Coordinates of C-alpha atoms in Angstrom, one line a residue:
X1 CA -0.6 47.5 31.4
X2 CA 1.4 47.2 28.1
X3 CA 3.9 50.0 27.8
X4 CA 6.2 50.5 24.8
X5 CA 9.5 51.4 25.2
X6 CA 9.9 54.6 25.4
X7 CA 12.6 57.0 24.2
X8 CA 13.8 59.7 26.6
X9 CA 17.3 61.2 26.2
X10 CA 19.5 61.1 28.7
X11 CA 20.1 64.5 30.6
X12 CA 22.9 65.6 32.6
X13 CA 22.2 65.7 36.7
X14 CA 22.7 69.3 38.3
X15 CA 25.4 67.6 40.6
X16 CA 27.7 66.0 37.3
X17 CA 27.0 62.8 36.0
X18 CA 24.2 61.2 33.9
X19 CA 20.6 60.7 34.7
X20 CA 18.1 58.9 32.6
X21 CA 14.9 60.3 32.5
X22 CA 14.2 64.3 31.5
X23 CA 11.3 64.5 33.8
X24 CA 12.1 67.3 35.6
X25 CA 11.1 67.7 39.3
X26 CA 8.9 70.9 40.0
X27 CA 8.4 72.1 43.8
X28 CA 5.3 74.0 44.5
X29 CA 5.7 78.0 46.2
X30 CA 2.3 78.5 48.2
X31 CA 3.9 81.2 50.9
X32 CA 1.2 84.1 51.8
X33 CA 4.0 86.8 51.3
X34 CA 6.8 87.6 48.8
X35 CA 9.1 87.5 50.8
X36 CA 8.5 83.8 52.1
X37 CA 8.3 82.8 48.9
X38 CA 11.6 83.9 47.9
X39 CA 12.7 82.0 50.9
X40 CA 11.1 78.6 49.9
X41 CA 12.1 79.1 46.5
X42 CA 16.2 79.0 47.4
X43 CA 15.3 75.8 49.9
X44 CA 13.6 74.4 46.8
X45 CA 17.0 75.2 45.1
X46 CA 18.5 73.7 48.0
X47 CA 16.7 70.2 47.8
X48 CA 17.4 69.5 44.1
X49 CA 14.2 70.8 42.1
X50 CA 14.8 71.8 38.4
X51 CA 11.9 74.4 38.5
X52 CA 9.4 76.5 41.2
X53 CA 6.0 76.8 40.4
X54 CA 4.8 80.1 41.5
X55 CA 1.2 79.9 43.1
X56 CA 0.3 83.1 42.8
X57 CA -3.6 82.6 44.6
X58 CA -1.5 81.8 48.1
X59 CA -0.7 85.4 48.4
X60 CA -2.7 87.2 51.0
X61 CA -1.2 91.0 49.7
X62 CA -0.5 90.5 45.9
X63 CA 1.0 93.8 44.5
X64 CA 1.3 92.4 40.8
X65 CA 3.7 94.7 38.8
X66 CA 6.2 94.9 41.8
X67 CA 5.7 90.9 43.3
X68 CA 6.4 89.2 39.8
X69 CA 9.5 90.8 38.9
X70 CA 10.6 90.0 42.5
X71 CA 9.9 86.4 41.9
X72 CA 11.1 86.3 38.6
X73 CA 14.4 88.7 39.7
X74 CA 15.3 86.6 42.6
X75 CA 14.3 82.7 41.5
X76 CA 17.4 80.8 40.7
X77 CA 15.7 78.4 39.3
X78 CA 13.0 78.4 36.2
X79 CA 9.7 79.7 37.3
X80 CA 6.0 78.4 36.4
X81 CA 3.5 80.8 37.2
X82 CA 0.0 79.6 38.8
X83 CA -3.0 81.5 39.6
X84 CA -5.3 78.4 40.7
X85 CA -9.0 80.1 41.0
X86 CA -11.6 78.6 43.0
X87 CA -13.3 77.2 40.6
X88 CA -10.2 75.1 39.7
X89 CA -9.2 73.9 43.0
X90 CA -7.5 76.9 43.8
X91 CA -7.7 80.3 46.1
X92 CA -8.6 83.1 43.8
X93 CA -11.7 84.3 44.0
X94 CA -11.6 87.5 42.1
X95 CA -12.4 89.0 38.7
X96 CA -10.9 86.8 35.4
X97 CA -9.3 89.7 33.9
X98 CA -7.1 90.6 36.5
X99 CA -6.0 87.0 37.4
X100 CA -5.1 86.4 33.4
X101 CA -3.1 90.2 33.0
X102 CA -1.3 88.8 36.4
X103 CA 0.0 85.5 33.7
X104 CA 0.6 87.9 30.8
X105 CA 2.9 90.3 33.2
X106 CA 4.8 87.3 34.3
X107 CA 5.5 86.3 30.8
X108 CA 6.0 89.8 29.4
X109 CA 9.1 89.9 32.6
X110 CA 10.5 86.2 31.7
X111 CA 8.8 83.5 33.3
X112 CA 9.7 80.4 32.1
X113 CA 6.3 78.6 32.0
X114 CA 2.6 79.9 32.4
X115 CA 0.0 77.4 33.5
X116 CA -3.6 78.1 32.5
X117 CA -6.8 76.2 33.1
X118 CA -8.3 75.2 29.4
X119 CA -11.4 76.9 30.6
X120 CA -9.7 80.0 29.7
X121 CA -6.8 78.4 27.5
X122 CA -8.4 79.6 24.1
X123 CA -8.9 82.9 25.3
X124 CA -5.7 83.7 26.6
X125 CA -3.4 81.9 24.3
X126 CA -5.4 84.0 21.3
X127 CA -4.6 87.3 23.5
X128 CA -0.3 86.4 23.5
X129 CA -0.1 85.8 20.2
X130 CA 1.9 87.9 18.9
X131 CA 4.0 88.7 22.2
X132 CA 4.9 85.5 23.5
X133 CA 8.5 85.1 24.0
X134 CA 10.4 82.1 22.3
X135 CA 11.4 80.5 25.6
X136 CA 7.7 80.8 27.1
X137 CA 6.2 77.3 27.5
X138 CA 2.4 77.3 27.9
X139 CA 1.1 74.7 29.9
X140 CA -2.6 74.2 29.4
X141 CA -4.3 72.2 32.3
X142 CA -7.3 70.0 33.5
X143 CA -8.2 69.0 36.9
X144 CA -10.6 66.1 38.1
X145 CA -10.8 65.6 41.7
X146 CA -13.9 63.3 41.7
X147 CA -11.8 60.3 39.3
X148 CA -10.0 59.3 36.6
X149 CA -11.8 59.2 32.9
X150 CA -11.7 56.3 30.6
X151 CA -8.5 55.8 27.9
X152 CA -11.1 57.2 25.4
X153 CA -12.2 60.5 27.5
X154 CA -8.6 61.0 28.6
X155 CA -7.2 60.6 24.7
X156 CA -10.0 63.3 23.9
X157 CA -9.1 65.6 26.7
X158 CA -6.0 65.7 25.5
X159 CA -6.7 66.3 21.8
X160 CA -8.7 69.4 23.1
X161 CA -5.9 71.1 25.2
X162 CA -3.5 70.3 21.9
X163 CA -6.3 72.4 20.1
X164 CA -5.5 75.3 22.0
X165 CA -2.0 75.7 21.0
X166 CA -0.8 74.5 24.1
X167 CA 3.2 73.9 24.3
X168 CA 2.8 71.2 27.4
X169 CA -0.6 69.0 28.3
X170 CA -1.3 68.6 31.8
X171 CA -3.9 66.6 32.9
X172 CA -4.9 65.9 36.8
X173 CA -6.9 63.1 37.9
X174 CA -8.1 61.5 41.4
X175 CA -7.5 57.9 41.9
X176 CA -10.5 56.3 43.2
X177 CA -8.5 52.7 42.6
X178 CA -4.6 52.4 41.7
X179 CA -5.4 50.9 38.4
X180 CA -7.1 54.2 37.2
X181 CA -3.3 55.4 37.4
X182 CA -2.5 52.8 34.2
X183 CA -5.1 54.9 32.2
X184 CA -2.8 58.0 32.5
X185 CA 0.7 56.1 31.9
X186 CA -1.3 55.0 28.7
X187 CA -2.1 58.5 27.7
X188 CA 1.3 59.7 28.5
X189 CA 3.3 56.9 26.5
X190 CA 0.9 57.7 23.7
X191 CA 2.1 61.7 23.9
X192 CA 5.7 60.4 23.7
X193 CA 4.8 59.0 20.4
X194 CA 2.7 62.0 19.2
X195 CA 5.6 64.2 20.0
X196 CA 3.2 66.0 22.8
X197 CA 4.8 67.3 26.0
X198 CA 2.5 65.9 28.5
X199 CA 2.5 65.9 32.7
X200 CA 0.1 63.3 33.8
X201 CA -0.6 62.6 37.4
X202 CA -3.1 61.1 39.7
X203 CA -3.8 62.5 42.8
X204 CA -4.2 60.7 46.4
X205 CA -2.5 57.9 47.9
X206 CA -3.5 55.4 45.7
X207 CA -1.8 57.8 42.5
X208 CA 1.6 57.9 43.8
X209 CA 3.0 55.9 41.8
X210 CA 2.0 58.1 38.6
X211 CA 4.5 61.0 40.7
X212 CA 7.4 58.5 40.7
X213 CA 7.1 56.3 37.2
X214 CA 6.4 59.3 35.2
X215 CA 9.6 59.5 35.0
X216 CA 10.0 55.4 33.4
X217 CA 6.8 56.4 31.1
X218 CA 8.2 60.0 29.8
X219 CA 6.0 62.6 31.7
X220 CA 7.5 66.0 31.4
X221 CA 7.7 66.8 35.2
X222 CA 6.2 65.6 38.4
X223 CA 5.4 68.0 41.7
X224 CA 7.4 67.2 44.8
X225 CA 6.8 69.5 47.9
X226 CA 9.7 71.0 50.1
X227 CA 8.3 70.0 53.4
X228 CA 6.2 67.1 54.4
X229 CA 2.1 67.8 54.7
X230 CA 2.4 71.2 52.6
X231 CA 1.1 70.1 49.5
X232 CA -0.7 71.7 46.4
X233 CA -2.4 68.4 45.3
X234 CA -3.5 65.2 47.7
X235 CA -0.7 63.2 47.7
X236 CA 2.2 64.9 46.8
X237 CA 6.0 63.2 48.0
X238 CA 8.9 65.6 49.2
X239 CA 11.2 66.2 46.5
X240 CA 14.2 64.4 49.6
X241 CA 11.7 61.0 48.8
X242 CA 11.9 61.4 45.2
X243 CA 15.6 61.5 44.8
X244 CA 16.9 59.7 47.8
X245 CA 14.2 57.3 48.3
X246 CA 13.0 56.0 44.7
X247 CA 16.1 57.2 43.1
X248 CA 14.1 59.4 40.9
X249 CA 17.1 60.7 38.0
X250 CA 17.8 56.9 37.5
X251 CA 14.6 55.8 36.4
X252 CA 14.3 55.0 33.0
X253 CA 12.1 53.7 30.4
X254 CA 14.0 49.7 31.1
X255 CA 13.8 50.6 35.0
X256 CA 11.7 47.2 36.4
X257 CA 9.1 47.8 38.6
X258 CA 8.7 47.1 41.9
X259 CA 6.5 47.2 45.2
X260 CA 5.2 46.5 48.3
X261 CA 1.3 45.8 47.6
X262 CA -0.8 46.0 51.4
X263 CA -4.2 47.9 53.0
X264 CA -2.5 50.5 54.7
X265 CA 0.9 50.4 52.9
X266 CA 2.6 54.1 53.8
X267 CA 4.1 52.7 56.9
X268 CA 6.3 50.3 54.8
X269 CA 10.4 50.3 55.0
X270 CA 10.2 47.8 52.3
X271 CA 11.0 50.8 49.7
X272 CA 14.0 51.8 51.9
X273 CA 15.0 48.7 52.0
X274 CA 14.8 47.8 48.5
X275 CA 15.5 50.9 46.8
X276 CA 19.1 51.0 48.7
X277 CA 20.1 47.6 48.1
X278 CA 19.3 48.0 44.2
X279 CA 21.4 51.4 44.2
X280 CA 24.0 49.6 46.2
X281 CA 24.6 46.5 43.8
X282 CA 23.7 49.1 40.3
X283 CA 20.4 47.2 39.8
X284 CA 18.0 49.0 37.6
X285 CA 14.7 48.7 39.2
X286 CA 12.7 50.9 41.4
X287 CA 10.4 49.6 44.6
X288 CA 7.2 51.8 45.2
X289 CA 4.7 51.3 47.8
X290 CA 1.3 49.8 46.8
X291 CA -1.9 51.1 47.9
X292 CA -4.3 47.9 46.6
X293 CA -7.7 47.3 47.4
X294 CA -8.2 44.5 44.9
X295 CA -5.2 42.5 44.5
X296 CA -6.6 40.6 41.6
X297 CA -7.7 43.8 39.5
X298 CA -4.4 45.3 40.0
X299 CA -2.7 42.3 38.8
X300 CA -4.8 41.6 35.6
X301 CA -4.2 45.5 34.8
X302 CA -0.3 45.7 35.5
X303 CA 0.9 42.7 33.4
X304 CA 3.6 44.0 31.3
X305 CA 7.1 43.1 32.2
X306 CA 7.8 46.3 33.3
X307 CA 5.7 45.0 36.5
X308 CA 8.6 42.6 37.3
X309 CA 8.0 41.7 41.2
X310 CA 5.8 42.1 44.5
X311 CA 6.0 42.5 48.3
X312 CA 2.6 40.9 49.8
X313 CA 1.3 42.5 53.2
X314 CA -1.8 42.3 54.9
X315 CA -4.7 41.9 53.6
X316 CA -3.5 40.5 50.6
X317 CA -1.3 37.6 51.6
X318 CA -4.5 34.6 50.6
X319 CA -6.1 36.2 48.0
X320 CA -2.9 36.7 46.3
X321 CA -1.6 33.2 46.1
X322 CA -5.0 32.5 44.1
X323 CA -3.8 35.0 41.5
X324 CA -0.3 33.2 40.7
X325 CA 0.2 30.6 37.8
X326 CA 2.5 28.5 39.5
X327 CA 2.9 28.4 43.8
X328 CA 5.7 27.1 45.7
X329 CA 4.8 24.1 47.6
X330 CA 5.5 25.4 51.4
X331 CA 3.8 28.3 50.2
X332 CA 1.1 26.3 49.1
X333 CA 1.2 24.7 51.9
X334 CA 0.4 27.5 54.0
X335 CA -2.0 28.8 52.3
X336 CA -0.4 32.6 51.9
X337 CA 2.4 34.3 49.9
X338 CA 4.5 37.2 50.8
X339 CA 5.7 37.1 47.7
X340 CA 5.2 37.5 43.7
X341 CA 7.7 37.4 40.9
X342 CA 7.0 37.4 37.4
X343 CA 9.1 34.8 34.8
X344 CA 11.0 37.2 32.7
X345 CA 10.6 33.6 30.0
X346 CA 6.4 33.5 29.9
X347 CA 5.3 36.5 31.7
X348 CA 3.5 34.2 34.4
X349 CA 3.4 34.8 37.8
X350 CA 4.9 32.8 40.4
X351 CA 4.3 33.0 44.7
X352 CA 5.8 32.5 47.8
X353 CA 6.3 32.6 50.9
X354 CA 9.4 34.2 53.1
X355 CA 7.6 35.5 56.0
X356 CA 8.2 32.3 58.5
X357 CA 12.0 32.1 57.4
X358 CA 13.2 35.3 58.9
X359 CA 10.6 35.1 62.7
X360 CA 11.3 31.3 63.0
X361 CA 15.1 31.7 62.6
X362 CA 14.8 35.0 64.8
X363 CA 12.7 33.3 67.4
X364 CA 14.8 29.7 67.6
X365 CA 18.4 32.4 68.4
X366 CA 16.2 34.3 71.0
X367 CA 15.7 31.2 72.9
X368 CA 18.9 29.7 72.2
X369 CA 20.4 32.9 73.9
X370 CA 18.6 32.2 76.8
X371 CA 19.8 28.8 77.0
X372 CA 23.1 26.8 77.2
X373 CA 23.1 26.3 73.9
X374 CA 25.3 23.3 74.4
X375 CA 22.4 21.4 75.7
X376 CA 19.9 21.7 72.6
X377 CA 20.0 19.5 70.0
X378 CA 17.5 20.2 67.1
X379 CA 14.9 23.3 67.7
X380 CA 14.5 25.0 70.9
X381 CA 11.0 24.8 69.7
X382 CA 10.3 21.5 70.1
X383 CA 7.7 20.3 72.3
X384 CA 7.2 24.5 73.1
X385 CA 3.1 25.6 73.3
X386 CA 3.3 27.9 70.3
X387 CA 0.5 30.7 70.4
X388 CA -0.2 32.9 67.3
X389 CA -2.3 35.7 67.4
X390 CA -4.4 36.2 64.0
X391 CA -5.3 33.5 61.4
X392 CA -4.3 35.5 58.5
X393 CA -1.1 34.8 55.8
X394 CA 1.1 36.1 58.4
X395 CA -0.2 34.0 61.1
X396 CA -0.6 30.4 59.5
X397 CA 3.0 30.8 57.9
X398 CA 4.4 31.3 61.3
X399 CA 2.6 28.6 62.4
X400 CA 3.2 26.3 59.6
X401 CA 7.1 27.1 60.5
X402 CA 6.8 26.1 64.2
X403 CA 4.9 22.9 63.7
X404 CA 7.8 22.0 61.5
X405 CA 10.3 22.6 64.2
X406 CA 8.0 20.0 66.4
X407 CA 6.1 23.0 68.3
X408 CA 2.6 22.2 69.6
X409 CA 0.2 25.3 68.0
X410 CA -2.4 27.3 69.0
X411 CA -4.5 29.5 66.4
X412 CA -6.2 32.7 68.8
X413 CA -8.2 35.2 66.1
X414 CA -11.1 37.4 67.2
X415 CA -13.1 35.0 64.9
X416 CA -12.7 31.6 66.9
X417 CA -14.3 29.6 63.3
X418 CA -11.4 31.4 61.5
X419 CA -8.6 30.3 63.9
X420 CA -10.3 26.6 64.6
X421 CA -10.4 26.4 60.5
X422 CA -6.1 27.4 60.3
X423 CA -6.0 25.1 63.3
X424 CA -7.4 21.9 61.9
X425 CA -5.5 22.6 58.9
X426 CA -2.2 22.6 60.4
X427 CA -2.7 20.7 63.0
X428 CA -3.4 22.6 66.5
X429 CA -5.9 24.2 69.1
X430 CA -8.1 27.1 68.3
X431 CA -9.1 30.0 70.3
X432 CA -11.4 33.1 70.4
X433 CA -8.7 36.0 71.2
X434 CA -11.2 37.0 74.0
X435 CA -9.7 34.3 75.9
X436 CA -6.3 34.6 75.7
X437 CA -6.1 36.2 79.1
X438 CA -7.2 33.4 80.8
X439 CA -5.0 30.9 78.9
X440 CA -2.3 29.4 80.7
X441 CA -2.3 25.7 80.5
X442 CA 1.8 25.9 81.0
X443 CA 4.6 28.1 81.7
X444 CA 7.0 28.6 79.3
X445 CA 5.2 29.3 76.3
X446 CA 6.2 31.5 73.0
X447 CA 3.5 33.9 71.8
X448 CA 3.7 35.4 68.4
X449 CA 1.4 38.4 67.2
X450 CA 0.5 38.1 63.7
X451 CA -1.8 41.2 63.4
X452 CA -1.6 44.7 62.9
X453 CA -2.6 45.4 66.5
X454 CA -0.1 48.6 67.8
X455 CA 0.6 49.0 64.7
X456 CA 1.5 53.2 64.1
X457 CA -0.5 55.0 64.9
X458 CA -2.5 53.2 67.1
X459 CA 0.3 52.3 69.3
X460 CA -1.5 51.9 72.6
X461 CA -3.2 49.0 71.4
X462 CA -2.2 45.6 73.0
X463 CA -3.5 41.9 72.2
X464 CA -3.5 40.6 75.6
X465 CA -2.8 42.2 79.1
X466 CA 0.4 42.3 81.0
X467 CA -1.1 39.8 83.5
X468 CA -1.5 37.0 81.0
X469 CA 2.4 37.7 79.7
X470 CA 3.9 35.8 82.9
X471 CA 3.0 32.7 81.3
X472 CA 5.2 33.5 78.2
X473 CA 9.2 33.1 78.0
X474 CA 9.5 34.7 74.5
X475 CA 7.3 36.9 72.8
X476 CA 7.3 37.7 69.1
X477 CA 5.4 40.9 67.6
X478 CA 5.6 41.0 63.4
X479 CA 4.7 44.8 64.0
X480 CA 8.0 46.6 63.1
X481 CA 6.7 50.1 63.6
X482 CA 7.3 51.3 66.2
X483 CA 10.0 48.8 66.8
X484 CA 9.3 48.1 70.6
X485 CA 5.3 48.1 70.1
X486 CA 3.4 48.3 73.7
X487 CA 3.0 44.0 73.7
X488 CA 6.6 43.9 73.5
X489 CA 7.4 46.7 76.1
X490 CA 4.8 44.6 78.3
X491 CA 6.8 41.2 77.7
X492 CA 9.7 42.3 78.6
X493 CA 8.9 44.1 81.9
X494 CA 7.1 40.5 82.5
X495 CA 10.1 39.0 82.1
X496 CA 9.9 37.6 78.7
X497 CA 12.6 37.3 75.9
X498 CA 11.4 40.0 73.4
X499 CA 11.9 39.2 69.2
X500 CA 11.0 42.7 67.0
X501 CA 9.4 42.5 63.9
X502 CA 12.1 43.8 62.3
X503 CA 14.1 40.7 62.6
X504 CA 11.3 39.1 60.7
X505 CA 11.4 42.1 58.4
X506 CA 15.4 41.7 57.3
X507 CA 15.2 37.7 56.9
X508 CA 11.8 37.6 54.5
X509 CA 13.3 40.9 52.3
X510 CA 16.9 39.1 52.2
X511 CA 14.9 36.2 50.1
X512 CA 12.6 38.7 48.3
X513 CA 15.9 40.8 47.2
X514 CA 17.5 37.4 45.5
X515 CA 14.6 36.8 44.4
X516 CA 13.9 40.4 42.5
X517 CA 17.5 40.6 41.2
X518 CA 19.6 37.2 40.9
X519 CA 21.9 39.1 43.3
X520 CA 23.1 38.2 46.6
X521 CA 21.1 40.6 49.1
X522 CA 23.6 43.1 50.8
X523 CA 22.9 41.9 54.7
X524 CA 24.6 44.2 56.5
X525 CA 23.5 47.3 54.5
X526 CA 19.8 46.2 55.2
X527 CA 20.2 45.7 58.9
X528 CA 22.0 49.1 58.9
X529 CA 19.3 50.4 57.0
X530 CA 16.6 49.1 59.2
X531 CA 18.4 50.0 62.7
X532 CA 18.6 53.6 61.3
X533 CA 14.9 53.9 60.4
X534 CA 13.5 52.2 63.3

């Protein structure tokens, strides 16, 4: 997606200091009573919102005249006032005249913004006319749960609500794909230029990122919710994630773009990770998580520099080494990146691959620490039976690493042709994972789990029972959440040296972190940040 650069003043932060975007930050009020909402609205005060909007349909007893002066008397912050009917999305069900003279009271007693649906927009903007205060901004809005239009429905949408007389455009929009998001930073950079306040947001996990980089492409505000799960539209952050974790007030229109791109991705510490070590070192770039179901589309539509650099998870870590320009030869090698950065010189994309680095070196120490390190020379893999567990990226770039350090592999997957394919390739035995049980050839073996298996949330799940553990003297799990996962509890009450994921974690983000910025990676601020989110 090509994005020109965008113009947005600097504003000052409530706290001192100098932020870079305007995009103001706009925490939704759906309490059933007054008096709850008066309560949310000072702990959205207290969380760093700029404004409340008001949602007046959440009100199970709504006593108009009295309730909106309350709101507007006691709100510390600017108010927007909502009343979302049904046939919006909302809760109101009742008569159209009453909802609309509910907006015109709050406006008559000094709201600071009224939103109305452009169903209605025509008719009620005609009926203020002459009464509308100067500060009043009307914000005429448009909701599409289903999907997102094309560049050409979304640029006549907006010409429509501009029609009305509208002071601000919003325009809502379900993502059915994360590239439909790039439609509405289009439409939004093309407001900028028109002079048009817009706020332009896609809803559901896969829109996220339009909540966070509105602020980079110049929308007016973005929603962020008080508490986690009370939201007013799928997919909603906290406002505490949109200041603390993406850094929100220091995104700007030169703010590089970063993420983790995976199938799930919202379990990711990657953007912790990231997001810290760029504020620590006064990097300007932001790290979002990803939610990509065709790595290749996603590519071909985010190709402007803005789109500077990429975290590869599962499922992606194959496919996306055939979408690079240029591949690093152990990466190549493997057959998988972890891994994309774009050459700030031609645009083109280059991969590779970190993931074996950070578990090899992880898993080599374990078993050093369990012997007298005096008496190794080389690897304290060499010679070792080396089992991995899944025959995707993950898995052949651990076991590329160990057959380099003179281990002899094995390749278990649930499809045995899969792992006897990674096997023959690298040079090893294959197995169905059915029969890892039974596999014991030799004591002392290392076992490393490549899959998602006991992964959160479906941490009960193990790859092989306890029994079959005895046989092991270290065992490796690439899961990081939750840190001790049930195979590694299991290990390590079998006796078993235990390595976390999260060592694996640290070492392949150190190299990704150099990587995104030409800076040295802050070590010890990434394991601290790690061993306080595990």
């Amino acid at each position: 997606m090509d994005s020109p650069n965008l113009a947005v003043a600097s504003a000052q932060v409530g706290g001192g200091g100098m932020r870079k975007s305007s995009t103001l930050i706009c925490a939704p009020i759906m309490a059933e009573s007054v008096a709850k909402m008066v309560v949310e609205i000072g702990r959205a005060e207290a969380v760093g919102a700029d404004l409340v909007e008001i949602r007046l349909d959440h009100l199970k007893v709504f006593n108009c005249n009295q309730d909106v002066k309350t709101l507007i008397d006691q709100s510390p912050l600017p108010t927007l006032f909502t009343y979302r009917p049904k046939w919006e999305g909302g809760q109101y069900d009742g008569d159209e005249k009453s909802r609309l003279d509910a907006l015109r009271l709050a406006m008559e007693l000094g709201a600071d913004y009224i939103d109305v649906e452009l169903q209605v927009a025509q008719e009620f903007i005609d009926s203020i006319q002459d009464k509308k205060p100067e500060k009043l901004k009307v914000i005429v809005s448009s909701h599409n749960y289903q999907e997102t239009p094309s560049v050409e429905a979304l640029g006549n949408l907006v010409a429509k609500i501009q029609a009305t007389g509208a002071d601000i455009v919003k325009i809502a929009t379900f993502a059915l794909d994360i590239t439909d998001v790039a439609r509405i930073f289009q439409i939004t950079v093309h407001s900028q230029v028109s002079n048009v306040p817009i706020i332009g947001l896609v809803m559901g996990e896969r829109g996220l990122i339009s909540r966070i980089l509105c602020a980079k492409f110049g929308g007016y505000l973005t929603f962020g919710t008080i508490d986690s799960g009370t939201v007013s539209a799928p997919g909603q952050p906290t406002i505490k994630d949109i200041l603390h974790l993406y850094n929100f007030r220091q995104i700007g229109p030169d703010t590089k773009v970063f993420g983790i791109i995976g199938k799930p991705v919202s379990h990711s510490k990657s953007p912790i990770l990231h997001n810290e070590g760029f504020k620590s070192v006064g990097f300007n770039g932001v790290y979002v998580h990803l939610l990509v179901d065709d790595i290749a589309k996603f590519l071909k539509t985010y190709s402007s520099a803005d789109f500077a650099g990429f975290s590869v998870t599962i499922p992606h870590k194959e496919a996306a080494l055939k979408c690079c320009d240029e591949v690093d030869s152990v990466a190549k090698s493997i057959g998988a990146i972890n891994c994309i950065i774009r050459r700030p010189t031609d645009g083109k994309l280059y991969g590779l691959n970190t993931d074996y680095v950070g578990a090899i070196s992880a898993i080599e120490d374990g078993l050093r620490g369990s012997l007298n390190s005096s008496l190794v020379s080389g690897s304290p893999l060499a010679g070792r039976l080396f089992v991995v567990i899944g025959a995707g990226g993950a898995g052949k770039a651990l076991a590329y690493g160990a057959k380099q350090k003179g281990a002899r592999i094995v390749i278990a997957n649930r499809t045995y042709d899969r792992a006897r394919e990674i096997a023959d390739t690298i040079g090893g035995q294959a197995l169905s994972i059915s029969d890892l049980d039974k596999f014991h050839p030799e004591d002392g073996m290392i076992l490393a789990n490549t899959t998602s298996i006991g992964m959160q949330p479906k941490v009960n799940e193990t790859p092989i029972s306890k029994h079959a553990l005895r046989s092991y003297a270290l065992v490796f799990d690439a899961v990081y959440t939750p840190k001790i996962t049930r195979l590694l509890k299991e290990a390590e009450e079998s006796g078993a040296i235990v390595v976390s994921g999260s060592e694996m974690f640290i070492g392949q983000a150190y190299e990704q972190f150099e990587r995104f910025t030409g800076l040295p990676a802050p070590k010890e601020l990434f394991r601290k940040v790690v061993e306080s989110t595990s």
